[in-house]
Coordinates of C-alpha atoms in Angstrom, one line a residue:
Chain A
M17 CA -84.1 156.6 24.0
T18 CA -84.7 153.7 26.4
E19 CA -83.5 150.2 25.7
R20 CA -87.1 149.1 25.2
E21 CA -87.7 151.7 22.5
R22 CA -84.4 150.8 20.8
N23 CA -85.3 147.2 20.7
W24 CA -88.7 148.0 19.1
L25 CA -87.0 150.3 16.6
M26 CA -84.7 147.4 15.5
V27 CA -87.4 144.8 15.2
A28 CA -89.9 147.2 13.5
P29 CA -88.6 147.2 9.9
A30 CA -88.5 143.3 9.7
G31 CA -91.9 143.2 11.5
V32 CA -93.5 145.6 9.0
W33 CA -92.0 143.7 6.1
L34 CA -93.4 140.3 7.4
L35 CA -96.8 141.9 8.1
V36 CA -97.1 143.3 4.6
M37 CA -95.5 140.4 2.6
L38 CA -96.7 137.4 4.6
V39 CA -99.5 138.1 7.0
L40 CA -101.4 140.4 4.6
P41 CA -101.1 138.0 1.6
L42 CA -102.1 135.0 3.7
S43 CA -105.2 136.9 5.0
V44 CA -106.1 137.8 1.5
V45 CA -106.0 134.1 0.5
L46 CA -108.4 133.3 3.4
I47 CA -110.7 136.2 2.5
F48 CA -110.7 135.2 -1.2
S49 CA -111.6 131.6 -0.5
F50 CA -115.0 132.8 0.6
G51 CA -115.5 134.9 -2.5
E52 CA -116.6 134.1 -6.0
R53 CA -114.9 133.9 -9.4
A54 CA -115.3 136.9 -11.7
P55 CA -116.7 135.9 -15.1
A56 CA -113.4 137.0 -16.8
G57 CA -111.2 135.4 -14.3
G58 CA -110.1 136.9 -11.0
W59 CA -112.3 137.5 -8.0
V60 CA -115.5 139.3 -6.8
P61 CA -116.3 139.8 -3.1
A62 CA -119.0 137.5 -1.6
F63 CA -119.5 135.3 1.5
T64 CA -120.1 131.8 0.4
F65 CA -118.8 128.3 1.2
E66 CA -119.3 127.3 -2.4
Q67 CA -115.6 127.1 -3.1
Y68 CA -115.1 124.7 -0.2
A69 CA -118.1 122.6 -1.3
N70 CA -116.4 122.4 -4.7
L71 CA -113.1 121.0 -3.2
P72 CA -114.0 117.3 -4.2
A73 CA -113.4 118.5 -7.8
R74 CA -109.7 118.5 -6.9
L75 CA -109.8 115.4 -4.8
T76 CA -107.3 113.5 -7.0
A77 CA -104.6 116.1 -6.3
F78 CA -105.1 115.8 -2.6
Q79 CA -105.2 112.0 -2.8
N80 CA -102.0 111.9 -4.8
T81 CA -100.3 114.3 -2.4
L82 CA -101.4 112.4 0.7
T83 CA -100.3 109.1 -0.8
L84 CA -97.1 110.0 -2.5
A85 CA -95.8 112.4 0.2
P86 CA -95.9 109.8 3.0
L87 CA -94.7 107.1 0.7
G88 CA -91.8 109.2 -0.5
T89 CA -90.9 110.2 3.1
L90 CA -90.9 106.5 4.1
A91 CA -88.8 105.5 1.1
A92 CA -86.3 108.3 1.8
L93 CA -86.2 107.1 5.5
I94 CA -85.5 103.5 4.5
I95 CA -82.7 104.6 2.1
A96 CA -81.2 107.2 4.3
Y97 CA -81.1 105.3 7.6
P98 CA -78.4 102.7 6.7
L99 CA -76.3 105.5 5.2
A100 CA -76.6 107.7 8.2
Y101 CA -75.8 104.7 10.4
Q102 CA -72.7 103.8 8.4
L103 CA -71.5 107.4 8.5
A104 CA -72.2 108.0 12.2
V105 CA -71.2 104.6 13.8
R106 CA -69.0 102.8 11.4
T107 CA -66.9 105.5 9.6
D108 CA -63.4 106.6 10.6
P109 CA -63.7 110.1 12.1
R110 CA -61.2 111.4 9.6
W111 CA -63.6 110.7 6.8
K112 CA -66.9 111.5 8.5
T113 CA -67.1 115.2 7.7
I114 CA -66.2 115.0 4.1
L115 CA -68.5 112.1 3.5
L116 CA -71.4 113.9 5.2
V117 CA -70.7 117.1 3.2
L118 CA -70.9 115.0 0.0
V119 CA -74.4 113.9 1.0
I120 CA -75.5 117.4 1.7
V121 CA -73.9 119.2 -1.3
P122 CA -76.5 118.1 -3.9
F123 CA -79.3 119.5 -1.7
W124 CA -77.9 123.0 -2.0
T125 CA -77.8 123.0 -5.8
S126 CA -81.0 123.8 -7.7
I127 CA -83.6 121.2 -7.2
L128 CA -85.0 122.1 -10.7
I129 CA -81.8 121.1 -12.4
R130 CA -81.3 117.9 -10.3
S131 CA -84.9 116.8 -11.0
Y132 CA -84.9 117.3 -14.7
A133 CA -81.8 115.0 -14.9
W134 CA -84.2 112.2 -14.2
I135 CA -86.0 112.9 -17.4
Y136 CA -82.9 111.5 -19.0
I137 CA -82.5 108.5 -16.8
L138 CA -86.1 107.4 -16.7
G139 CA -87.0 108.5 -20.3
G140 CA -87.2 106.2 -23.3
Q141 CA -83.4 106.6 -24.1
G142 CA -82.4 105.9 -20.5
L143 CA -83.1 102.9 -18.2
P144 CA -85.9 101.4 -20.4
A145 CA -83.4 101.3 -23.3
L146 CA -80.9 99.6 -21.0
L147 CA -83.5 97.1 -19.9
E148 CA -84.3 96.3 -23.5
I149 CA -80.7 95.1 -24.0
F150 CA -81.5 92.5 -21.3
G151 CA -84.7 91.5 -23.2
I152 CA -87.2 93.3 -20.9
E153 CA -89.2 95.4 -23.3
G154 CA -92.0 97.9 -23.1
V155 CA -91.1 99.2 -19.6
R156 CA -92.4 102.7 -19.1
L157 CA -90.9 104.7 -16.2
I158 CA -91.2 108.4 -16.9
Y159 CA -94.5 110.1 -16.1
T160 CA -95.6 107.4 -13.6
P161 CA -96.1 107.6 -9.8
F162 CA -92.8 105.6 -9.7
A163 CA -90.9 108.4 -11.5
V164 CA -92.3 111.0 -9.1
T165 CA -91.4 108.9 -6.1
V166 CA -87.8 108.5 -7.3
G167 CA -87.6 112.2 -7.9
I168 CA -88.9 112.9 -4.4
V169 CA -86.5 110.5 -2.7
Y170 CA -83.6 111.9 -4.8
G171 CA -84.5 115.5 -4.1
Y172 CA -85.0 115.2 -0.3
L173 CA -82.6 112.3 0.7
P174 CA -80.0 114.7 2.1
L175 CA -82.5 116.3 4.3
M176 CA -83.4 112.9 5.8
V177 CA -79.8 111.7 6.2
F178 CA -78.6 114.8 8.1
P179 CA -80.8 114.7 11.3
I180 CA -80.5 110.9 11.6
Y181 CA -76.8 111.3 11.4
V182 CA -76.8 113.9 14.1
A183 CA -78.9 111.7 16.4
L184 CA -76.7 108.6 15.8
D185 CA -73.5 110.5 16.1
R186 CA -74.5 111.7 19.6
L187 CA -75.3 108.2 20.7
D188 CA -72.7 106.8 23.1
K189 CA -71.0 104.0 21.3
R190 CA -70.2 102.3 24.5
L191 CA -73.9 101.4 24.8
L192 CA -73.6 99.3 21.7
E193 CA -70.5 97.6 23.1
A194 CA -72.2 97.0 26.4
S195 CA -75.2 95.5 24.6
S196 CA -73.1 93.0 22.6
D197 CA -70.9 92.2 25.6
L198 CA -74.0 91.2 27.4
G199 CA -74.7 88.7 24.7
A200 CA -77.3 90.6 22.7
W201 CA -77.6 89.7 19.0
P202 CA -76.7 92.5 16.6
L203 CA -80.3 92.8 15.6
T204 CA -81.5 93.0 19.2
T205 CA -78.9 95.7 19.9
F206 CA -80.2 97.6 16.9
L207 CA -83.9 97.3 17.8
R208 CA -83.5 97.9 21.5
V209 CA -80.7 100.5 21.6
T210 CA -79.8 102.1 18.3
L211 CA -83.2 102.5 16.8
P212 CA -84.9 104.0 20.0
M213 CA -82.0 106.3 20.5
S214 CA -82.2 107.7 17.0
I215 CA -86.0 108.3 17.0
S216 CA -85.6 112.0 17.5
G217 CA -83.5 112.2 14.3
I218 CA -86.0 110.1 12.4
A219 CA -88.8 112.2 13.6
T220 CA -87.1 115.5 12.5
G221 CA -86.0 114.1 9.1
C222 CA -89.5 112.8 8.3
M223 CA -91.2 116.0 9.4
L224 CA -88.9 118.2 7.3
V225 CA -89.3 116.0 4.2
F226 CA -93.1 115.6 4.6
I227 CA -93.7 119.3 5.1
L228 CA -91.7 120.2 2.0
L229 CA -93.4 117.5 -0.1
M230 CA -96.9 118.7 0.8
G231 CA -96.3 121.8 -1.2
E232 CA -94.3 120.2 -4.0
F233 CA -94.8 121.3 -7.5
L234 CA -91.6 120.9 -9.6
I235 CA -91.0 117.2 -9.2
P236 CA -94.5 116.1 -10.3
A237 CA -94.5 118.8 -13.0
L238 CA -91.3 117.5 -14.5
L239 CA -91.5 113.7 -13.8
G240 CA -95.3 113.2 -13.6
G241 CA -96.0 114.7 -17.0
G242 CA -99.5 115.9 -16.1
K243 CA -100.6 112.4 -15.1
V244 CA -99.3 112.4 -11.6
F245 CA -100.1 115.8 -10.0
F246 CA -100.0 117.2 -6.5
V247 CA -102.0 120.0 -4.9
G248 CA -99.2 122.3 -5.9
N249 CA -99.8 121.5 -9.6
A250 CA -103.5 122.1 -9.1
L251 CA -102.7 125.5 -7.6
V252 CA -100.5 126.5 -10.5
D253 CA -103.3 125.5 -12.8
L254 CA -106.0 127.4 -10.9
F255 CA -104.0 130.6 -10.5
L256 CA -102.1 130.9 -13.8
Q257 CA -104.3 129.0 -16.3
S258 CA -107.9 129.1 -15.3
R259 CA -107.5 132.2 -13.2
N260 CA -110.1 131.0 -10.7
W261 CA -108.7 132.8 -7.6
A262 CA -111.6 132.1 -5.3
F263 CA -111.5 128.3 -5.7
G264 CA -107.7 128.4 -5.8
S265 CA -107.6 130.2 -2.5
A266 CA -109.9 127.5 -1.0
V267 CA -107.6 124.8 -2.2
A268 CA -104.6 126.6 -0.7
V269 CA -106.4 127.1 2.7
M270 CA -107.3 123.4 2.6
L271 CA -103.7 122.4 1.9
I272 CA -102.5 124.3 4.9
L273 CA -105.3 122.8 7.1
V274 CA -104.4 119.3 5.9
M275 CA -100.7 120.1 6.7
L276 CA -101.5 121.4 10.2
V277 CA -103.7 118.4 11.0
T278 CA -101.2 115.7 9.8
V279 CA -98.3 117.4 11.4
T280 CA -100.2 117.7 14.7
I281 CA -101.2 114.0 14.6
Y282 CA -97.6 113.1 13.7
M283 CA -96.2 115.1 16.6
R284 CA -98.6 113.4 19.1
L285 CA -97.5 110.0 17.8
I286 CA -93.9 110.9 18.2
A287 CA -94.4 112.2 21.7
R288 CA -96.2 109.0 22.7
L289 CA -93.5 106.9 21.1
S290 CA -90.7 108.7 23.1
A291 CA -92.9 108.5 26.2
T292 CA -93.1 104.7 26.0
R293 CA -89.4 104.5 25.3
E294 CA -88.7 106.2 28.6
D295 CA -90.9 103.7 30.4
V296 CA -88.9 100.9 28.8
S297 CA -85.6 102.4 29.8
I298 CA -86.7 102.8 33.4
M299 CA -87.6 99.1 33.5
Chain B
M27 CA -72.8 98.3 4.3
R28 CA -70.0 100.0 2.6
I29 CA -71.2 98.8 -0.8
Y30 CA -74.7 100.0 0.1
S31 CA -73.3 103.5 1.0
L32 CA -71.4 103.6 -2.3
F33 CA -74.7 102.9 -4.1
V34 CA -76.4 105.8 -2.4
Y35 CA -73.5 108.1 -3.4
V36 CA -73.8 106.9 -7.0
F37 CA -77.6 107.5 -6.8
L38 CA -76.9 111.1 -5.5
Y39 CA -74.3 112.0 -8.1
T40 CA -75.3 110.2 -11.3
P41 CA -78.0 112.7 -12.3
I42 CA -75.6 115.6 -11.7
A43 CA -72.8 113.8 -13.7
I44 CA -75.2 113.1 -16.6
I45 CA -76.1 116.8 -16.9
A46 CA -72.5 117.8 -16.8
L47 CA -71.6 115.1 -19.3
F48 CA -74.2 116.0 -21.9
S49 CA -73.4 119.7 -21.6
F50 CA -70.1 118.9 -23.3
S51 CA -71.7 117.0 -26.2
A52 CA -71.0 118.4 -29.6
G53 CA -74.2 117.2 -31.2
R54 CA -77.5 118.9 -31.3
S55 CA -79.4 116.0 -29.7
A56 CA -79.7 116.1 -25.9
S57 CA -79.7 112.3 -25.5
Q58 CA -76.8 111.1 -27.6
F59 CA -73.2 112.1 -26.8
E60 CA -71.5 113.1 -30.0
G61 CA -67.9 114.1 -29.1
F62 CA -66.5 116.6 -26.7
S63 CA -67.2 120.3 -27.3
L64 CA -67.6 123.5 -25.3
K65 CA -69.8 125.1 -27.9
W66 CA -73.0 124.9 -25.9
Y67 CA -71.3 127.0 -23.1
G68 CA -70.5 129.6 -25.7
R69 CA -74.0 129.3 -27.1
A70 CA -75.6 129.8 -23.7
L71 CA -73.4 132.8 -22.9
D72 CA -74.2 134.4 -26.2
N73 CA -78.0 133.9 -25.8
P74 CA -79.5 137.3 -24.9
F75 CA -82.5 135.7 -23.2
V76 CA -80.2 133.7 -20.9
M77 CA -78.1 136.6 -20.1
D78 CA -81.1 138.8 -19.4
A79 CA -82.5 136.1 -17.1
L80 CA -79.2 135.7 -15.4
A81 CA -78.9 139.5 -14.8
N82 CA -82.4 139.5 -13.3
S83 CA -81.6 136.6 -11.0
L84 CA -78.3 138.1 -9.9
F85 CA -79.9 141.5 -9.3
V86 CA -82.8 140.1 -7.3
A87 CA -80.7 137.7 -5.3
F88 CA -78.2 140.5 -4.4
V89 CA -80.7 143.1 -3.4
S90 CA -82.9 140.8 -1.4
A91 CA -80.0 139.0 0.3
T92 CA -78.6 142.5 1.3
L93 CA -82.0 143.7 2.6
A94 CA -82.6 140.4 4.4
S95 CA -79.2 140.5 6.1
I96 CA -79.7 144.1 7.4
L97 CA -83.3 143.7 8.5
G98 CA -82.9 140.2 9.8
T99 CA -79.8 141.1 11.9
L100 CA -81.4 144.2 13.4
A101 CA -84.5 142.1 14.3
A102 CA -82.5 139.3 15.8
V103 CA -80.5 141.7 18.0
G104 CA -83.6 143.6 19.0
L105 CA -85.5 140.5 19.8
Q106 CA -82.8 139.4 22.3
G107 CA -84.0 142.2 24.7
M108 CA -87.7 141.6 24.1
R109 CA -90.0 139.5 26.2
G110 CA -93.7 138.9 26.4
P111 CA -96.5 138.7 23.7
A112 CA -94.7 140.9 21.1
R113 CA -91.8 138.5 21.0
A114 CA -94.1 135.5 20.9
F115 CA -96.0 137.0 18.0
F116 CA -92.8 137.8 16.1
D117 CA -91.5 134.2 16.7
A118 CA -94.8 132.8 15.5
I119 CA -94.6 134.8 12.2
I120 CA -91.0 133.7 11.6
Y121 CA -92.2 130.1 12.2
I122 CA -95.1 130.5 9.7
A123 CA -92.7 132.1 7.1
V124 CA -90.5 129.0 7.2
M125 CA -93.3 126.4 7.4
I126 CA -95.8 127.7 4.7
P127 CA -95.0 126.0 1.4
G128 CA -93.3 128.3 -1.1
I129 CA -96.2 127.8 -3.6
V130 CA -98.7 129.2 -1.1
I131 CA -96.4 132.2 -0.5
G132 CA -96.2 132.7 -4.2
I133 CA -100.0 132.7 -4.9
A134 CA -100.7 134.7 -1.8
T135 CA -98.3 137.4 -2.8
L136 CA -99.6 137.4 -6.4
I137 CA -103.2 137.9 -5.5
A138 CA -102.6 140.4 -2.6
L139 CA -100.3 142.6 -4.7
V140 CA -102.5 142.5 -7.9
T141 CA -105.5 143.4 -5.7
V142 CA -103.6 146.3 -4.0
F143 CA -102.3 147.5 -7.4
D144 CA -105.9 147.5 -8.8
V145 CA -106.9 149.9 -6.1
V146 CA -103.8 152.1 -6.1
N147 CA -103.3 152.5 -9.9
P148 CA -106.6 154.4 -10.6
W149 CA -105.9 156.5 -7.5
L150 CA -102.4 157.3 -8.7
A151 CA -103.8 158.2 -12.2
N152 CA -106.3 160.5 -10.5
I153 CA -103.8 162.6 -8.4
W154 CA -101.2 162.6 -11.2
P155 CA -100.7 166.0 -12.9
E156 CA -102.6 166.5 -16.1
G157 CA -100.8 165.7 -19.4
R158 CA -98.2 163.4 -17.9
E159 CA -98.3 159.6 -18.1
P160 CA -99.2 158.3 -14.6
P161 CA -97.1 155.4 -13.3
A162 CA -98.7 152.0 -13.1
L163 CA -97.6 149.5 -10.5
T164 CA -97.1 146.0 -11.9
M165 CA -95.6 142.7 -10.8
G166 CA -91.9 142.6 -11.6
R167 CA -88.5 142.9 -10.1
P168 CA -89.6 145.0 -7.0
S169 CA -92.4 142.5 -6.1
L170 CA -90.0 139.6 -6.5
I171 CA -87.4 141.3 -4.3
A172 CA -90.0 142.0 -1.7
A173 CA -91.2 138.4 -1.6
H174 CA -87.7 136.9 -1.5
T175 CA -86.6 139.4 1.2
M176 CA -89.6 138.3 3.3
F177 CA -88.6 134.6 3.2
T178 CA -84.8 135.1 3.5
L179 CA -85.2 137.6 6.3
A180 CA -86.8 134.9 8.4
L181 CA -83.8 132.7 7.6
V182 CA -81.4 135.3 8.7
V183 CA -83.2 135.9 11.9
L184 CA -83.0 132.2 12.7
I185 CA -79.3 132.0 11.8
V186 CA -78.2 135.2 13.6
R187 CA -80.3 134.3 16.7
A188 CA -78.7 130.9 17.0
R189 CA -75.3 132.7 17.0
L190 CA -76.4 135.3 19.5
Q191 CA -77.7 132.7 21.9
G192 CA -74.3 131.0 21.9
L193 CA -72.5 134.2 22.8
E194 CA -71.5 134.9 26.3
S195 CA -73.5 137.9 27.7
A196 CA -70.5 138.6 30.0
L197 CA -68.7 140.4 27.1
S198 CA -71.4 142.9 26.5
E199 CA -72.1 143.3 30.2
A200 CA -68.4 144.0 30.8
S201 CA -68.6 146.6 28.0
A202 CA -71.6 148.2 29.6
D203 CA -70.0 148.1 33.1
L204 CA -67.1 150.1 31.6
Y205 CA -69.6 152.8 30.6
A206 CA -69.6 152.1 26.9
P207 CA -72.8 153.5 25.3
P208 CA -75.1 150.8 23.9
M209 CA -74.4 151.6 20.3
R210 CA -70.6 151.4 20.9
T211 CA -71.0 148.0 22.7
F212 CA -73.0 146.8 19.7
R213 CA -70.5 148.1 17.1
L214 CA -67.3 147.0 18.9
I215 CA -68.4 143.8 20.7
T216 CA -71.6 142.2 19.4
L217 CA -71.3 143.0 15.7
P218 CA -67.8 141.5 15.2
L219 CA -68.9 138.3 17.0
I220 CA -72.1 137.8 14.9
A221 CA -70.5 138.9 11.7
P222 CA -69.8 135.3 10.4
A223 CA -73.5 134.4 11.0
I224 CA -74.6 137.5 9.1
L225 CA -72.3 136.6 6.2
A226 CA -73.5 133.0 6.2
G227 CA -77.1 134.3 6.3
F228 CA -76.4 136.5 3.4
L229 CA -74.9 133.7 1.3
L230 CA -77.7 131.3 2.1
S231 CA -80.2 134.0 1.2
F232 CA -78.5 134.7 -2.0
T233 CA -78.5 131.0 -3.0
F234 CA -82.1 130.6 -2.0
S235 CA -83.2 133.6 -4.0
F236 CA -81.0 132.6 -7.0
D237 CA -82.3 129.0 -7.1
D238 CA -86.0 129.8 -6.2
F239 CA -88.4 128.9 -9.0
I240 CA -91.8 128.6 -7.4
I241 CA -92.2 132.0 -5.8
A242 CA -90.7 133.7 -8.8
F243 CA -93.0 131.8 -11.1
F244 CA -96.0 133.7 -9.5
V245 CA -94.5 137.0 -8.5
A246 CA -92.0 137.9 -11.3
G247 CA -94.7 139.2 -13.6
S248 CA -93.3 139.5 -17.2
E249 CA -89.7 139.3 -15.9
T250 CA -87.8 136.1 -16.4
T251 CA -85.3 134.7 -13.9
L252 CA -82.9 131.9 -14.7
P253 CA -84.9 129.1 -13.0
I254 CA -88.0 130.4 -14.9
Y255 CA -86.1 130.3 -18.2
I256 CA -84.8 126.8 -17.5
F257 CA -88.2 125.5 -16.5
S258 CA -89.9 126.9 -19.6
S259 CA -87.1 125.6 -21.8
I260 CA -87.4 122.1 -20.4
R261 CA -91.1 122.2 -21.1
R262 CA -90.1 122.5 -24.8
G263 CA -87.5 119.8 -24.5
V264 CA -84.1 119.4 -22.9
T265 CA -81.2 120.8 -25.0
P266 CA -77.4 120.6 -24.5
E267 CA -77.6 124.4 -24.0
I268 CA -79.8 124.0 -20.9
N269 CA -77.4 121.4 -19.6
A270 CA -74.5 123.9 -20.0
I271 CA -76.5 126.5 -18.1
G272 CA -77.5 123.9 -15.4
T273 CA -73.8 122.9 -14.9
M274 CA -72.7 126.5 -14.5
V275 CA -75.5 127.3 -12.1
M276 CA -74.7 124.2 -10.0
L277 CA -71.0 125.1 -9.9
A278 CA -71.8 128.7 -8.8
S279 CA -74.1 127.5 -6.0
L280 CA -71.5 125.1 -4.9
V281 CA -68.8 127.7 -4.7
L282 CA -71.0 130.0 -2.7
L283 CA -71.9 127.2 -0.2
V284 CA -68.4 126.1 0.3
I285 CA -67.5 129.7 1.2
A286 CA -70.5 129.9 3.6
Q287 CA -69.4 126.7 5.3
L288 CA -65.8 127.7 5.6
I289 CA -66.8 131.0 7.2
L290 CA -69.2 129.2 9.7
R291 CA -66.7 126.5 10.5
R292 CA -63.9 129.0 11.2
S293 CA -66.0 131.1 13.5
N294 CA -67.3 128.1 15.4
K295 CA -63.8 127.0 16.2
R296 CA -62.9 130.3 17.6

């Protein structure tokens, strides 16, 4: 047996598995999206763009996803950045690791369980009851876009902190000293040195969170109470309740297209941003 | 800044603490704490539905993590020596497996398998000997294992490959120069060096499979896994029993991840 044959033999089982369980199913979704719904639910073969023409029927789900996913990503970034900064720049090296691990630990426990905890906190017996003690009455938090955003930020915060921390930790601290020695205000140092140097971490964190949010189902299902729903919730409804596989497939294909387009635009933006940064540093 | 960080930690841990706290409540109500008790833990462990779901989850997680570790490691090692379009194609598929939302993987697997089963089942019935009950393929544990293995296998490839790229090729080259057959080099040199990454990959795969809700929701058929049980219970209202289950699940995931981290850290130091 040649080395080439041996390599092929080692890769083949995984390759076949991925072809059968990933490439084939995704192709089926694409094919089904051009078909029609069978009267009893399910699918009949056809070649029509009818399902795609019908997509506006689920416009709200796309609108919610495309509003709350970027909003949630931004909120997570704003909350995560100061913490990552504190951990990377201001914390005693002896405590760094343990404090970072404490941020990441929740992320590795079931997101289902962590999300439903917010039903307690935001529900009638939780924060609203607390606010009533202070005389603020009639506040409704659960099953609102706010609740979903809180759930999102809570669920994905660790994923945002980690890459920013890594970027800031790599930053040469002497640059910050140099900047302040040369008489720069702390804010100037932050805007001209720290922030540009951590842009790669910000970009990675935002991308990870945004991609995961685009396919989110659990958080809106638990905290949106059917009023705030994402594309993921529409998909569950279409496949498990109304059994409209053709239309559901079109929605899934559209979701992936939207993801591809937004991520591509986003990457271009980041590339341009880091290009201008290099121009500045040369000056 | 310090106070701010403290607030973020409070934000991160309050929900977890609330679940743990209410799991010890003696009362029936899930929102009022009525004295300390462990009875809901006993109740959860006595509930046959919970234990059935737990057994399913453990079985699926164990089998798919084992399969993913073996197939993923083989593929990562094989890929090291591959160049050209075949390698680029495989890399692209791995990338897709990690990028595509779980929910799309779930629905895609569901409709693909159901369609295939609809074709295969009549055919099986046709060729089956007369008088015997022909087998019918349905969604269940095997389909769930197949789907989880697909995703976690991609994770294992990424983890093991990262480790392989960090290795010095000098070691295996020296082994080859000393006329060790390739299999021997692999068994005595490469495998021990990547073993920590394989083990870490196994534990991460296990945790992923055990915690996964969305793929299982579509692919598990009439089987119930623990996350599916928890989700459908919450739909009917949160109970102290669910809190007890949640606390136990979080503790178990935590222990697994600490083990994975310790193994990875120790191997990196070497």
